[in-house]
Amino acid sequence: MFNPLMNNTMKKRFLTACLLVMATLSMSAQDKPKRWYEDIKFSGYGMLQYQGQDKEGAKTNSFNLRLARFILDGKIGEFDWRAQIQGTNAKGPGEPTVQLVDLYTEWRKYPELKVRVGQFKRAFTFENPTHPITQGWRGYADVINRLSGFGDRAGEKSSGGRDIGVQLAGDLLPDASGRKWLHYQVGVYNGEGINRSDKNNQKDIIGGVWVMPMKGVRIGAFGWHGSHGDMIVGYNDAGAAITGNVPLNRYCLSAEYDKDEYTFRAEYLHSQGWGTGVVGSNIINKSLGDKADGWYVFGIVPLIKSKLHAKARYQTYRVSKEWDSSVNQVECGLNYFFSKNLELHVEYSHVNDRNLAPGNHNYNLLDVEMDFRF
């Protein structure tokens, strides 16, 4: 309250002074720089699984902890950065694996040219960089797993489609609405997967380009030229291993429609280069041949918007690019959303694996997952 003895002039001066002080304090608060930790975001997700199959001689029926990831995202000026740690039972129940999967920084000042440095997803295929939960299935398609650096036929240890290197990417040719028509990305990598230095001082070059003629539509192509070092390619007369480099050449053709909760995607991958056929091995198995290929096509559609989706997928992976080495799967299922951060996935697969003993090519697989984010 004002002193009743104040005259009008004194009251006006007092009010002006108060307003000036308040404005100064407000400007000071706005100009106060952010503390470094205020630009860091912590998030993560978990994937809990039940899976059973009736494969002859290898029947299983088990609850599993499929995957857990913990993520730190941050920003320093014009650079974004990410660090992601993964826990999984990739080696099998009771043998958990904890490892660093992502560690990179990216300069993002211009949408036409972004530069990423560190360990991150390879610039290969549409499916590889898709979030494991958003991807919507019990796992990536076999051909993605075998030819994109997950459990690769080349023998590279499971790397989640990642490698260490440098990537350039950008979006070009905006239309009247500002939507870009063209995307490109090209990277130079060690070629050895995650958390490993180069074994032969030769780098892998991987790139992709796609057009987006209308909203939700992508049509693209990718190429991969590289090699694996320190591979056992044979033995001399004394039985000692002969090591050397094994060339690797791959390409992928891709198409996708993703809009209003409708997702349709198809990809074909082809690989040329000797492989081991065993994840984590460096012993070339020439009986597999030097070529492999595969494809998949799937659709996910909403039955109840934002609540219930139906899905179907067909996929083939040919270990030696021959039909008698093919693994073919027909899959269907439902995804139920309790909320945007909690999902239940149910999936049935009929598998025809022509690499198994005659008469035992076919078996069935059931997968149920509870996935959550935080």
Short mmCIF file of C-alpha atoms in Angstrom, two decimals:
data_model
loop_
_atom_site.label_atom_id
_atom_site.label_comp_id
_atom_site.label_asym_id
_atom_site.label_seq_id
_atom_site.Cartn_x
_atom_site.Cartn_y
_atom_site.Cartn_z
CA MET A 1 0.00 0.00 0.00
CA PHE A 2 1.15 3.53 -0.70
CA ASN A 3 1.79 6.01 2.08
CA PRO A 4 -1.26 8.31 2.14
CA LEU A 5 1.14 11.24 2.65
CA MET A 6 2.65 10.67 -0.83
CA ASN A 7 1.54 13.12 -3.50
CA ASN A 8 0.67 12.00 -7.02
CA THR A 9 4.12 12.82 -8.40
CA MET A 10 5.84 10.71 -5.75
CA LYS A 11 3.41 7.83 -6.42
CA LYS A 12 4.16 7.92 -10.16
CA ARG A 13 7.91 7.93 -9.53
CA PHE A 14 7.57 4.99 -7.13
CA LEU A 15 5.52 2.96 -9.64
CA THR A 16 8.01 3.71 -12.42
CA ALA A 17 10.91 2.56 -10.26
CA CYS A 18 9.11 -0.70 -9.40
CA LEU A 19 8.39 -1.39 -13.05
CA LEU A 20 12.00 -0.75 -14.00
CA VAL A 21 13.25 -3.15 -11.31
CA MET A 22 10.79 -5.87 -12.40
CA ALA A 23 11.76 -5.47 -16.06
CA THR A 24 15.45 -5.66 -15.21
CA LEU A 25 14.97 -8.84 -13.16
CA SER A 26 12.89 -10.41 -15.94
CA MET A 27 15.49 -9.61 -18.60
CA SER A 28 18.25 -10.96 -16.38
CA ALA A 29 16.36 -14.23 -15.92
CA GLN A 30 15.80 -14.55 -19.67
CA ASP A 31 19.41 -13.78 -20.52
CA LYS A 32 20.76 -16.23 -17.97
CA PRO A 33 22.62 -18.96 -19.89
CA LYS A 34 21.47 -22.55 -19.55
CA ARG A 35 23.47 -24.83 -17.34
CA TRP A 36 25.15 -27.65 -19.31
CA TYR A 37 22.93 -30.36 -17.84
CA GLU A 38 19.70 -28.57 -18.82
CA ASP A 39 20.32 -29.60 -22.45
CA ILE A 40 20.60 -33.30 -21.59
CA LYS A 41 17.65 -35.66 -21.90
CA PHE A 42 17.57 -39.15 -20.37
CA SER A 43 15.30 -41.78 -21.92
CA GLY A 44 15.19 -45.48 -22.70
CA TYR A 45 13.06 -48.54 -23.31
CA GLY A 46 12.66 -52.20 -22.48
CA MET A 47 11.41 -55.20 -24.47
CA LEU A 48 10.09 -58.25 -22.60
CA GLN A 49 9.45 -61.40 -24.60
CA TYR A 50 7.82 -64.83 -24.57
CA GLN A 51 8.74 -67.05 -27.50
CA GLY A 52 8.11 -70.66 -28.39
CA GLN A 53 8.75 -72.80 -31.47
CA ASP A 54 8.22 -76.43 -32.48
CA LYS A 55 11.31 -76.91 -34.67
CA GLU A 56 12.22 -80.60 -34.79
CA GLY A 57 15.09 -81.26 -32.40
CA ALA A 58 15.16 -77.66 -31.18
CA LYS A 59 11.82 -76.99 -29.49
CA THR A 60 11.83 -73.96 -27.19
CA ASN A 61 9.38 -72.31 -24.82
CA SER A 62 10.80 -69.44 -22.79
CA PHE A 63 10.35 -65.99 -21.30
CA ASN A 64 13.21 -63.69 -22.31
CA LEU A 65 14.56 -60.24 -21.57
CA ARG A 66 14.98 -59.26 -25.21
CA LEU A 67 16.46 -55.79 -24.88
CA ALA A 68 17.02 -52.80 -22.61
CA ARG A 69 18.52 -49.49 -23.65
CA PHE A 70 19.42 -46.32 -21.77
CA ILE A 71 19.93 -43.15 -23.77
CA LEU A 72 21.42 -39.72 -23.16
CA ASP A 73 20.75 -37.01 -25.76
CA GLY A 74 22.22 -33.53 -25.59
CA LYS A 75 23.01 -30.36 -27.46
CA ILE A 76 26.13 -28.18 -27.54
CA GLY A 77 25.63 -25.13 -29.71
CA GLU A 78 25.02 -26.31 -33.28
CA PHE A 79 25.92 -29.91 -32.40
CA ASP A 80 23.66 -32.70 -31.13
CA TRP A 81 25.09 -35.75 -29.42
CA ARG A 82 23.90 -39.17 -28.25
CA ALA A 83 25.23 -41.92 -25.99
CA GLN A 84 23.27 -45.21 -25.85
CA ILE A 85 24.01 -48.30 -23.77
CA GLN A 86 22.35 -51.65 -24.44
CA GLY A 87 21.72 -54.68 -22.28
CA THR A 88 20.56 -57.90 -23.89
CA ASN A 89 20.77 -61.68 -23.63
CA ALA A 90 22.19 -61.96 -27.14
CA LYS A 91 24.60 -64.70 -26.05
CA GLY A 92 21.76 -66.67 -24.52
CA PRO A 93 19.88 -66.90 -21.20
CA GLY A 94 22.19 -66.31 -18.26
CA GLU A 95 24.84 -64.70 -20.45
CA PRO A 96 23.85 -61.04 -20.66
CA THR A 97 25.74 -58.56 -22.80
CA VAL A 98 26.09 -54.89 -21.88
CA GLN A 99 27.75 -52.67 -24.45
CA LEU A 100 27.94 -49.18 -25.88
CA VAL A 101 25.95 -49.11 -29.12
CA ASP A 102 25.77 -45.40 -30.00
CA LEU A 103 28.23 -42.62 -29.33
CA TYR A 104 28.24 -39.77 -31.81
CA THR A 105 27.91 -36.06 -32.37
CA GLU A 106 26.23 -34.37 -35.35
CA TRP A 107 26.51 -30.87 -36.77
CA ARG A 108 22.95 -29.89 -37.72
CA LYS A 109 23.09 -26.21 -38.64
CA TYR A 110 21.88 -26.80 -42.18
CA PRO A 111 19.24 -29.40 -43.16
CA GLU A 112 20.98 -29.72 -46.55
CA LEU A 113 24.24 -30.86 -44.95
CA LYS A 114 24.51 -32.67 -41.62
CA VAL A 115 27.79 -34.20 -40.49
CA ARG A 116 27.81 -37.11 -38.04
CA VAL A 117 30.95 -38.49 -36.41
CA GLY A 118 31.27 -41.50 -34.09
CA GLN A 119 29.47 -44.85 -33.78
CA PHE A 120 25.97 -45.03 -35.26
CA LYS A 121 23.68 -46.80 -37.74
CA ARG A 122 25.11 -47.55 -41.18
CA ALA A 123 23.59 -45.66 -44.11
CA PHE A 124 22.05 -48.86 -45.51
CA THR A 125 18.35 -49.83 -45.97
CA PHE A 126 15.15 -48.22 -44.69
CA GLU A 127 14.64 -50.83 -41.97
CA ASN A 128 18.06 -50.78 -40.33
CA PRO A 129 17.65 -47.37 -38.59
CA THR A 130 14.03 -48.06 -37.57
CA HIS A 131 13.43 -48.10 -33.79
CA PRO A 132 13.08 -51.73 -32.54
CA ILE A 133 9.66 -50.97 -31.04
CA THR A 134 8.35 -48.77 -33.86
CA GLN A 135 9.47 -51.43 -36.34
CA GLY A 136 6.51 -53.42 -35.05
CA TRP A 137 7.76 -57.01 -35.33
CA ARG A 138 9.49 -59.63 -33.19
CA GLY A 139 12.68 -58.67 -34.97
CA TYR A 140 14.07 -57.17 -38.13
CA ALA A 141 13.65 -59.21 -41.31
CA ASP A 142 16.18 -62.04 -41.73
CA VAL A 143 17.78 -60.40 -44.75
CA ILE A 144 18.32 -57.20 -42.74
CA ASN A 145 19.89 -59.19 -39.91
CA ARG A 146 22.19 -61.15 -42.25
CA LEU A 147 23.19 -58.43 -44.71
CA SER A 148 23.06 -55.22 -42.69
CA GLY A 149 25.39 -55.85 -39.76
CA PHE A 150 23.17 -57.42 -37.08
CA GLY A 151 24.14 -61.11 -37.13
CA ASP A 152 25.94 -60.74 -40.44
CA ARG A 153 26.83 -63.66 -42.77
CA ALA A 154 30.29 -62.11 -43.14
CA GLY A 155 31.08 -63.16 -39.56
CA GLU A 156 31.01 -59.71 -38.02
CA LYS A 157 29.77 -59.83 -34.44
CA SER A 158 26.22 -58.60 -33.90
CA SER A 159 26.48 -54.82 -34.16
CA GLY A 160 22.88 -53.70 -34.49
CA GLY A 161 23.54 -52.37 -37.98
CA ARG A 162 26.19 -49.95 -36.66
CA ASP A 163 29.80 -49.06 -37.33
CA ILE A 164 32.36 -46.34 -36.49
CA GLY A 165 32.91 -43.57 -39.02
CA VAL A 166 31.80 -40.28 -40.56
CA GLN A 167 28.55 -39.61 -42.41
CA LEU A 168 27.20 -36.75 -44.52
CA ALA A 169 23.43 -36.47 -45.00
CA GLY A 170 20.86 -33.91 -46.04
CA ASP A 171 17.47 -33.09 -47.54
CA LEU A 172 17.18 -31.17 -50.80
CA LEU A 173 14.68 -29.80 -53.34
CA PRO A 174 11.86 -28.34 -51.22
CA ASP A 175 8.42 -27.93 -52.80
CA ALA A 176 6.03 -25.01 -52.25
CA SER A 177 5.02 -26.37 -48.83
CA GLY A 178 8.65 -26.77 -47.72
CA ARG A 179 8.63 -30.58 -47.90
CA LYS A 180 11.90 -31.92 -49.30
CA TRP A 181 11.83 -34.24 -52.32
CA LEU A 182 15.30 -35.72 -52.09
CA HIS A 183 17.38 -37.22 -49.28
CA TYR A 184 20.98 -38.40 -49.49
CA GLN A 185 23.42 -39.97 -47.03
CA VAL A 186 26.92 -41.31 -47.48
CA GLY A 187 29.36 -42.61 -44.87
CA VAL A 188 32.92 -43.88 -44.50
CA TYR A 189 33.31 -46.60 -41.84
CA ASN A 190 35.88 -48.99 -40.38
CA GLY A 191 33.84 -51.94 -41.64
CA GLU A 192 34.28 -53.96 -38.45
CA GLY A 193 31.07 -53.22 -36.51
CA ILE A 194 30.74 -51.61 -33.11
CA ASN A 195 33.49 -50.98 -30.58
CA ARG A 196 36.23 -52.29 -32.90
CA SER A 197 39.11 -50.58 -34.65
CA ASP A 198 39.86 -51.26 -38.32
CA LYS A 199 41.56 -54.59 -39.04
CA ASN A 200 42.93 -53.83 -42.50
CA ASN A 201 43.15 -50.02 -42.84
CA GLN A 202 40.62 -50.20 -45.68
CA LYS A 203 37.37 -48.34 -45.17
CA ASP A 204 33.80 -49.27 -46.12
CA ILE A 205 31.86 -46.73 -48.18
CA ILE A 206 28.07 -46.91 -47.81
CA GLY A 207 25.53 -44.54 -49.30
CA GLY A 208 21.88 -44.15 -50.09
CA VAL A 209 19.51 -41.80 -51.85
CA TRP A 210 15.73 -41.67 -51.93
CA VAL A 211 13.00 -39.53 -53.43
CA MET A 212 9.80 -38.53 -51.66
CA PRO A 213 7.31 -37.69 -54.45
CA MET A 214 4.43 -37.33 -51.98
CA LYS A 215 3.96 -37.21 -48.24
CA GLY A 216 4.57 -40.61 -46.66
CA VAL A 217 6.21 -42.16 -49.74
CA ARG A 218 9.92 -43.03 -50.06
CA ILE A 219 11.62 -44.83 -52.96
CA GLY A 220 15.33 -45.42 -52.52
CA ALA A 221 18.51 -47.30 -53.39
CA PHE A 222 21.66 -48.04 -51.36
CA GLY A 223 25.16 -49.28 -52.11
CA TRP A 224 27.96 -50.72 -49.95
CA HIS A 225 31.57 -51.32 -50.99
CA GLY A 226 34.05 -52.57 -48.41
CA SER A 227 35.98 -55.48 -46.98
CA HIS A 228 36.69 -57.48 -43.83
CA GLY A 229 40.25 -57.85 -42.58
CA ASP A 230 42.07 -60.53 -40.66
CA MET A 231 39.89 -63.30 -42.16
CA ILE A 232 41.10 -66.91 -42.41
CA VAL A 233 40.83 -67.65 -46.11
CA GLY A 234 42.66 -71.01 -46.10
CA TYR A 235 45.53 -73.08 -44.70
CA ASN A 236 49.03 -73.79 -45.96
CA ASP A 237 50.66 -77.22 -46.28
CA ALA A 238 51.79 -77.07 -42.66
CA GLY A 239 48.23 -76.44 -41.49
CA ALA A 240 48.83 -72.83 -40.52
CA ALA A 241 46.02 -70.34 -41.18
CA ILE A 242 46.31 -67.95 -44.11
CA THR A 243 44.71 -64.59 -43.35
CA GLY A 244 43.68 -61.85 -45.73
CA ASN A 245 41.06 -59.32 -46.75
CA VAL A 246 37.66 -60.40 -48.05
CA PRO A 247 35.86 -57.94 -50.38
CA LEU A 248 32.24 -57.07 -49.71
CA ASN A 249 29.79 -55.50 -52.17
CA ARG A 250 26.08 -55.02 -51.48
CA TYR A 251 23.09 -53.10 -52.75
CA CYS A 252 19.51 -52.56 -51.63
CA LEU A 253 16.32 -51.40 -53.38
CA SER A 254 13.60 -49.98 -51.11
CA ALA A 255 10.05 -48.63 -51.17
CA GLU A 256 7.83 -47.45 -48.33
CA TYR A 257 4.49 -45.81 -47.55
CA ASP A 258 4.11 -44.57 -43.97
CA LYS A 259 1.22 -42.22 -43.14
CA ASP A 260 -1.75 -42.01 -40.76
CA GLU A 261 -0.72 -45.26 -38.97
CA TYR A 262 -0.60 -47.19 -42.28
CA THR A 263 2.86 -48.62 -42.96
CA PHE A 264 3.88 -50.66 -45.99
CA ARG A 265 7.51 -51.43 -46.79
CA ALA A 266 9.42 -53.69 -49.20
CA GLU A 267 13.18 -54.13 -49.64
CA TYR A 268 15.48 -56.36 -51.69
CA LEU A 269 19.12 -56.86 -50.66
CA HIS A 270 21.96 -58.53 -52.54
CA SER A 271 25.44 -59.38 -51.23
CA GLN A 272 28.61 -60.50 -53.02
CA GLY A 273 31.61 -61.62 -50.96
CA TRP A 274 32.67 -64.75 -49.07
CA GLY A 275 31.29 -65.17 -45.58
CA THR A 276 31.71 -67.31 -42.51
CA GLY A 277 28.04 -68.01 -41.83
CA VAL A 278 28.80 -67.86 -38.09
CA VAL A 279 28.52 -64.63 -36.11
CA GLY A 280 31.81 -63.70 -34.50
CA SER A 281 33.87 -66.12 -36.64
CA ASN A 282 36.68 -65.18 -39.04
CA ILE A 283 36.92 -68.56 -40.83
CA ILE A 284 35.61 -68.31 -44.40
CA ASN A 285 33.09 -71.03 -45.31
CA LYS A 286 33.28 -71.33 -49.08
CA SER A 287 30.52 -73.95 -49.16
CA LEU A 288 28.09 -71.05 -48.62
CA GLY A 289 29.11 -69.46 -51.92
CA ASP A 290 30.05 -65.82 -52.38
CA LYS A 291 26.52 -64.52 -53.00
CA ALA A 292 23.39 -64.15 -50.87
CA ASP A 293 20.16 -62.23 -51.22
CA GLY A 294 16.71 -61.79 -49.77
CA TRP A 295 13.64 -59.62 -49.52
CA TYR A 296 10.65 -58.83 -47.36
CA VAL A 297 7.34 -57.06 -47.70
CA PHE A 298 4.96 -56.12 -44.90
CA GLY A 299 1.88 -54.11 -44.05
CA ILE A 300 0.69 -52.70 -40.72
CA VAL A 301 -2.80 -51.12 -40.65
CA PRO A 302 -4.94 -49.62 -37.87
CA LEU A 303 -8.05 -51.54 -36.83
CA ILE A 304 -8.72 -49.03 -34.04
CA LYS A 305 -6.80 -45.79 -34.53
CA SER A 306 -3.99 -45.30 -32.00
CA LYS A 307 -5.10 -48.46 -30.18
CA LEU A 308 -4.99 -51.68 -32.26
CA HIS A 309 -3.01 -52.54 -35.41
CA ALA A 310 -3.05 -55.68 -37.57
CA LYS A 311 0.09 -56.79 -39.42
CA ALA A 312 1.32 -59.31 -41.98
CA ARG A 313 4.79 -59.96 -43.40
CA TYR A 314 6.39 -62.26 -45.95
CA GLN A 315 10.16 -62.65 -46.07
CA THR A 316 12.83 -64.76 -47.76
CA TYR A 317 16.56 -65.01 -47.11
CA ARG A 318 18.71 -67.16 -49.41
CA VAL A 319 21.96 -68.09 -47.69
CA SER A 320 23.71 -68.95 -50.98
CA LYS A 321 21.36 -67.19 -53.42
CA GLU A 322 19.81 -70.57 -54.21
CA TRP A 323 16.28 -71.73 -53.41
CA ASP A 324 17.52 -74.86 -51.64
CA SER A 325 19.30 -72.54 -49.16
CA SER A 326 16.30 -70.29 -48.54
CA VAL A 327 14.49 -69.51 -45.29
CA ASN A 328 10.91 -68.39 -46.01
CA GLN A 329 8.46 -67.02 -43.45
CA VAL A 330 4.83 -65.98 -43.44
CA GLU A 331 3.86 -63.94 -40.39
CA CYS A 332 0.78 -62.24 -38.98
CA GLY A 333 -0.16 -60.60 -35.71
CA LEU A 334 -1.59 -57.73 -33.69
CA ASN A 335 -0.08 -54.74 -31.89
CA TYR A 336 -2.10 -53.28 -29.01
CA PHE A 337 -1.29 -49.86 -27.54
CA PHE A 338 -2.16 -49.37 -23.86
CA SER A 339 -0.64 -45.90 -24.31
CA LYS A 340 1.97 -44.29 -26.54
CA ASN A 341 4.65 -45.67 -24.19
CA LEU A 342 3.33 -49.19 -23.59
CA GLU A 343 2.61 -51.77 -26.31
CA LEU A 344 1.74 -55.46 -26.55
CA HIS A 345 2.86 -57.33 -29.69
CA VAL A 346 1.55 -60.79 -30.61
CA GLU A 347 2.87 -62.62 -33.66
CA TYR A 348 2.60 -66.03 -35.31
CA SER A 349 5.15 -67.21 -37.91
CA HIS A 350 5.17 -70.24 -40.19
CA VAL A 351 8.76 -70.96 -41.20
CA ASN A 352 9.99 -72.98 -44.17
CA ASP A 353 13.76 -73.48 -43.72
CA ARG A 354 15.20 -75.52 -46.60
CA ASN A 355 18.58 -75.73 -44.86
CA LEU A 356 17.11 -78.18 -42.33
CA ALA A 357 16.93 -81.94 -42.81
CA PRO A 358 14.43 -83.20 -45.42
CA GLY A 359 11.00 -83.65 -43.90
CA ASN A 360 11.73 -81.10 -41.17
CA HIS A 361 11.73 -77.92 -43.23
CA ASN A 362 8.59 -76.47 -41.67
CA TYR A 363 7.91 -75.32 -38.14
CA ASN A 364 5.84 -72.73 -36.25
CA LEU A 365 6.85 -69.87 -34.00
CA LEU A 366 4.84 -67.78 -31.51
CA ASP A 367 6.16 -64.50 -30.14
CA VAL A 368 4.57 -62.20 -27.51
CA GLU A 369 6.27 -58.99 -26.39
CA MET A 370 5.54 -56.25 -23.88
CA ASP A 371 7.48 -53.13 -24.86
CA PHE A 372 7.70 -49.89 -22.90
CA ARG A 373 9.46 -46.53 -23.14
CA PHE A 374 10.40 -43.96 -20.55
#
